Tab-separated table of C-alpha atoms and ligand atoms in Angstrom:
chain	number	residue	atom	x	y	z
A	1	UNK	CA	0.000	0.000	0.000
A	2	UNK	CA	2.586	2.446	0.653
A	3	UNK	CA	4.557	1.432	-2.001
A	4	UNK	CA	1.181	2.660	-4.116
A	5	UNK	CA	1.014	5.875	-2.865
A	6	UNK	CA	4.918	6.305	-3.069
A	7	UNK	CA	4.500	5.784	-6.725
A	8	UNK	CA	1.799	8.438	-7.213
A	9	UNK	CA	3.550	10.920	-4.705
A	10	UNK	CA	6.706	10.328	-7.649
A	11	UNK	CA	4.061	10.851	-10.515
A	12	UNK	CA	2.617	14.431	-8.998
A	13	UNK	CA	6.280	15.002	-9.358
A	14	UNK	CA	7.343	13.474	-12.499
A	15	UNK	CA	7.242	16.660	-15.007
A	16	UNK	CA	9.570	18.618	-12.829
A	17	UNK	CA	13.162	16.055	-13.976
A	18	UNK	CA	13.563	13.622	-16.414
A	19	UNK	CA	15.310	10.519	-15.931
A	20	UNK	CA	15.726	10.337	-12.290
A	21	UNK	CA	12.002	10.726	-11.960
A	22	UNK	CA	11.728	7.260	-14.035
A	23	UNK	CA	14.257	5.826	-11.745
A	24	UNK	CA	12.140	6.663	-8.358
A	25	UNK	CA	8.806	5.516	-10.070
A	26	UNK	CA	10.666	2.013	-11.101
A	27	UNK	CA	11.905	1.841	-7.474
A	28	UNK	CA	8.225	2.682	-6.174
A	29	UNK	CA	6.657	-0.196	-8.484
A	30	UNK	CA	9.270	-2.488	-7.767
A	31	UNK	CA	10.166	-2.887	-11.058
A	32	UNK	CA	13.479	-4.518	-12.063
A	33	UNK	CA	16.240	-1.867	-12.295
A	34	UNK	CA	17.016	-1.276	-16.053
A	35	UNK	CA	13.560	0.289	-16.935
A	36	UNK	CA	13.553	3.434	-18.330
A	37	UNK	CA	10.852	5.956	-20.101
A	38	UNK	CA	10.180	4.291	-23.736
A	39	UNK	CA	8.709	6.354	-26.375
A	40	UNK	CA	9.149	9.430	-24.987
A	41	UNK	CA	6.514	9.189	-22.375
A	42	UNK	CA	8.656	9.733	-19.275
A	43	UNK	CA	6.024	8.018	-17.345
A	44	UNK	CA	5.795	5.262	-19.272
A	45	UNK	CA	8.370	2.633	-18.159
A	46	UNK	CA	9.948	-0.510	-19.788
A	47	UNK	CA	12.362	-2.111	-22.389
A	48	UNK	CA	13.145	-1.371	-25.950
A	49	UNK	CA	13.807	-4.846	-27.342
A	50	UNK	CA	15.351	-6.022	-30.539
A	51	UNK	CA	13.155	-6.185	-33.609
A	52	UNK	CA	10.981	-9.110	-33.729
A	53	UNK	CA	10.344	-11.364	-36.084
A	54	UNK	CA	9.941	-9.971	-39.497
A	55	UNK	CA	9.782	-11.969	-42.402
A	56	UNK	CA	7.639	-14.705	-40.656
A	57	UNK	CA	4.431	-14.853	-42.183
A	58	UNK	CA	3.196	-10.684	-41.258
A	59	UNK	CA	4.046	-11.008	-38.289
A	60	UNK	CA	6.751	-9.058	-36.203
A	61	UNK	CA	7.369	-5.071	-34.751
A	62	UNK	CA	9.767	-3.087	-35.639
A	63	UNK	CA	11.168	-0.968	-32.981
A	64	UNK	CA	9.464	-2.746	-30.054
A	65	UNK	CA	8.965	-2.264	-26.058
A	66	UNK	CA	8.322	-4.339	-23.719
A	67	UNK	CA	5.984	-2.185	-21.134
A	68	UNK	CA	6.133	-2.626	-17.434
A	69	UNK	CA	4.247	0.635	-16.109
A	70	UNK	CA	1.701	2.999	-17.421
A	71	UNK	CA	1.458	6.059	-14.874
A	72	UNK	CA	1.481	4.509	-11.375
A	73	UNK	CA	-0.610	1.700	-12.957
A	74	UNK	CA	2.317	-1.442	-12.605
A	75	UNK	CA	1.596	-4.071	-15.790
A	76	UNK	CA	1.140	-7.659	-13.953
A	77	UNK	CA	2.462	-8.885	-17.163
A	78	UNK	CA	4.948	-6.694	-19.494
A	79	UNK	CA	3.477	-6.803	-23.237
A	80	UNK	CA	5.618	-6.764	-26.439
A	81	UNK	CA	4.215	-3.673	-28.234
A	82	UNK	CA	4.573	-1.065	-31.059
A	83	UNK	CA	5.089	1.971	-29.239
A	84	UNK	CA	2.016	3.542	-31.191
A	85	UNK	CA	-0.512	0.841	-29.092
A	86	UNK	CA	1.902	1.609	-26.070
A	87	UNK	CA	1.165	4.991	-25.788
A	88	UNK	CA	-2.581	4.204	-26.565
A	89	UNK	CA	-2.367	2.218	-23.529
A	90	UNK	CA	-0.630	4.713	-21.843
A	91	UNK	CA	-3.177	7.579	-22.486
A	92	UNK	CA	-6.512	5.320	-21.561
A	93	UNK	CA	-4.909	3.997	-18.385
A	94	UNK	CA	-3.776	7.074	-16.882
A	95	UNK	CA	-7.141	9.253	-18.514
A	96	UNK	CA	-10.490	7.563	-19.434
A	97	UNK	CA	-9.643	4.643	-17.105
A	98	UNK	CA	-8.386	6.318	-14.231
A	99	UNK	CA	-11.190	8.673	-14.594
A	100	UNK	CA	-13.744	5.987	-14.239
A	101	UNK	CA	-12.513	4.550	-11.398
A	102	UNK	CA	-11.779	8.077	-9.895
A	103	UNK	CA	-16.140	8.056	-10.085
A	104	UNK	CA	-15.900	5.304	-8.420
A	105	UNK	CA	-13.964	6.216	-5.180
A	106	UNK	CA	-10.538	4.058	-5.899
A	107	UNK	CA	-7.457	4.127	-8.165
A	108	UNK	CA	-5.841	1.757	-10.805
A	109	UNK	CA	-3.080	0.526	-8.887
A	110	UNK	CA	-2.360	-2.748	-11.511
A	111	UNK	CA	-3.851	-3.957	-14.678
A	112	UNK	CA	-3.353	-7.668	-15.314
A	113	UNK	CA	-2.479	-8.037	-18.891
A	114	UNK	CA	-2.849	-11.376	-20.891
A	115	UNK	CA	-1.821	-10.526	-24.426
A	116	UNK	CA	0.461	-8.570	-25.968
A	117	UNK	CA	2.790	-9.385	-29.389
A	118	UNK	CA	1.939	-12.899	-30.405
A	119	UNK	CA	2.378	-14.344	-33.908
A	120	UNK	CA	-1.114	-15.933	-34.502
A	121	UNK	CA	-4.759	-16.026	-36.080
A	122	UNK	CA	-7.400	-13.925	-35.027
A	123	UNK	CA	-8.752	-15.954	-31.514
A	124	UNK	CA	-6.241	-17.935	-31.806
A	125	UNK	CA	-7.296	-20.113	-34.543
A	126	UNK	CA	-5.537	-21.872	-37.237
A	127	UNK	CA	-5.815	-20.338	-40.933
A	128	UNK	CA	-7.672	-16.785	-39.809
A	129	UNK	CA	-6.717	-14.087	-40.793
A	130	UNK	CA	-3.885	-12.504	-38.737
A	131	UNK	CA	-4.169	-11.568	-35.373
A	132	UNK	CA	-3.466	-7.599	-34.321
A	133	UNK	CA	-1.511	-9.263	-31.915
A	134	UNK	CA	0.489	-10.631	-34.748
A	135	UNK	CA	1.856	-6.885	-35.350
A	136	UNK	CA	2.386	-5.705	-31.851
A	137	UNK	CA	-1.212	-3.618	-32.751
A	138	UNK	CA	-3.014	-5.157	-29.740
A	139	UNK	CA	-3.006	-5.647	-25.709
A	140	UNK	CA	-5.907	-7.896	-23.852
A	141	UNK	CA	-6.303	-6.974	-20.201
A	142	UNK	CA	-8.227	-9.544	-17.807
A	143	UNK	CA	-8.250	-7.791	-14.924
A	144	UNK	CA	-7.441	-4.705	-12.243
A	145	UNK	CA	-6.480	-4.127	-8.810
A	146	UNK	CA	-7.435	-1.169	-7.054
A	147	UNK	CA	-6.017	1.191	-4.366
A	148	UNK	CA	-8.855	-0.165	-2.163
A	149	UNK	CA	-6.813	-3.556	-2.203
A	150	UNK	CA	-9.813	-4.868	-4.778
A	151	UNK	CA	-8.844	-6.628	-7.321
A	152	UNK	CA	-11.635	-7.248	-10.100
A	153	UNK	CA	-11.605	-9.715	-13.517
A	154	UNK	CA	-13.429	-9.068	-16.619
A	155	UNK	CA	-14.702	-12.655	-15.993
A	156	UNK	CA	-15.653	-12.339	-12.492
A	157	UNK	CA	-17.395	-8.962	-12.257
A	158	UNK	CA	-18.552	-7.958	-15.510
A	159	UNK	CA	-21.692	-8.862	-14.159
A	160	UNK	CA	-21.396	-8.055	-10.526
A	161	UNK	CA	-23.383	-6.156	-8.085
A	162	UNK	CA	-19.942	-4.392	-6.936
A	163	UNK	CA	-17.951	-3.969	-10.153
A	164	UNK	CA	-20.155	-5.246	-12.797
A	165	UNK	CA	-20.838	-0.985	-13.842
A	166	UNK	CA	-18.309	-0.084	-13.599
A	167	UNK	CA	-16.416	-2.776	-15.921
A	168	UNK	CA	-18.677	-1.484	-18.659
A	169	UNK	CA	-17.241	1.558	-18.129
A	170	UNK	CA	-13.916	0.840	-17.982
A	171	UNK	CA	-14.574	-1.042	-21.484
A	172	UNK	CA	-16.414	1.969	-22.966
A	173	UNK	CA	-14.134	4.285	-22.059
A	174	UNK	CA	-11.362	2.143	-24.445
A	175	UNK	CA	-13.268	3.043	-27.432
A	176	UNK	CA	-11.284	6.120	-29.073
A	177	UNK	CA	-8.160	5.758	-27.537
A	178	UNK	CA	-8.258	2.214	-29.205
A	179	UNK	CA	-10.063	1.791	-32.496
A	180	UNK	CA	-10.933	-1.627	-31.590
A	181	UNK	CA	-12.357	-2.383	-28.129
A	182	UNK	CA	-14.092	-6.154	-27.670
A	183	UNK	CA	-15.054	-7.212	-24.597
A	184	UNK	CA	-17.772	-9.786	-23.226
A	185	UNK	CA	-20.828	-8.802	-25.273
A	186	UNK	CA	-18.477	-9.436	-28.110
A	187	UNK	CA	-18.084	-12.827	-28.916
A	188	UNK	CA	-17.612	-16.263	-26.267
A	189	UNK	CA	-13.608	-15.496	-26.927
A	190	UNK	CA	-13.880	-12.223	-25.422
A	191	UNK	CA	-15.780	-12.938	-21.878
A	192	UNK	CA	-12.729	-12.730	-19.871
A	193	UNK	CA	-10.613	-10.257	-21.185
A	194	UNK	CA	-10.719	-6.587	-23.084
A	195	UNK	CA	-9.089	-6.658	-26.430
A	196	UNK	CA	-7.615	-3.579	-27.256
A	197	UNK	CA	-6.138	-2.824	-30.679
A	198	UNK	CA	-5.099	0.156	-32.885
A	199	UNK	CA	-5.539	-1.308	-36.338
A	200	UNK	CA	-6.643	1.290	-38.734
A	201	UNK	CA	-10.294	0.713	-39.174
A	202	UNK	CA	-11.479	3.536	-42.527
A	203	UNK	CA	-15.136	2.652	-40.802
A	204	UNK	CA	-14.313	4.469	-38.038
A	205	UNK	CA	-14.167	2.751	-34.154
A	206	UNK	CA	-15.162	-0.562	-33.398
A	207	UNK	CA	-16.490	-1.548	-29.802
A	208	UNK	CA	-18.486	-4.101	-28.669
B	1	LIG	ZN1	-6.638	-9.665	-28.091
């Protein structure tokens, strides 16, 4: 708990210096030591890795990260991403999604991500066409904890008396950073996690 509040005591903080600022926030997440801003967000901590994959089939990203931290929000699972879907991530976490749970009296403290780079089929099936996932487009979250201690799953409390709301919310409010937001009332694939991409869609957003 204290280690939560340390990091957003760093964060009210974090436009004043650069890369020391990253350094305290890693400390304050317990994050391993060699994290560092990545794409230029300086509150957006993690890796740049080596290219990955090209030439196999469409998949690959060039210029990856690996992300660890969003804000104060710690990743329970560090995603291989473009840095394009990165900072989408970045800017619904710490905005729309923080803002929603702000209505709802707690903070974001971890999101527990599922899905990040991964050279496949669209749900993971054989001979579809290529997964977002395949280009480093697309992140699928399955859960949150929240400064209350709480920790929720899109499985679990979609439908809840507690949480159930307010994961609709959280969903909704994915739709615009993200062009592609699929959640539960999707499809069956989608009823325990959020899949959150930033394919180019010329129709416009896609949620559901
Ligand atoms: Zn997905």
């Amino acid at each position: 708990m204290h280690r939560v509040l340390a990091a957003f005591a760093v964060l009210l903080s974090l436009s004043a210096c650069g890369d020391r600022s990253a350094e305290i926030l890693a400390r304050a997440l317990n994050l391993p030591a060699d994290v560092s801003s990545i794409c230029d967000m300086p509150d957006m901590l993690g890796l740049e890795i080596d290219d990955i994959g090209k030439g196999s089939g469409g998949c690959g990203i060039s210029d990856p990260v690996k992300v660890y931290a969003v804000g104060g929000i710690k990743l329970a699972a560090q995603p291989r991403l473009n840095c394009r879907t990165a900072l989408a991530l970045h800017s619904w976490a710490t905005n729309e999604a923080q803002e929603v749970a702000k209505d709802n009296g707690v903070v974001i403290t971890e999101m527990r991500v599922v899905a990040g780079y991964a050279c496949r089929g669209r749900n993971n099936r054989r001979g579809a066409r290529l997964s977002e996932h395949a280009k480093g487009n697309a992140v699928d979250i399955a859960g949150f904890t929240f400064s209350n201690g709480d920790r929720v799953t899109v499985l679990g409390n979609w439908n809840g008396r507690k949480y159930g709301r307010m994961m609709k919310a959280l969903h909704a409010s994915a739709c615009g950073p993200f062009g592609t937001v699929l959640g539960p009332k999707s499809d069956a694939f989608h009823r325990d996690h959020f899949h959150l991409d930033t394919a180019d869609y010329r129709s416009g957003a896609y949620c559901r």
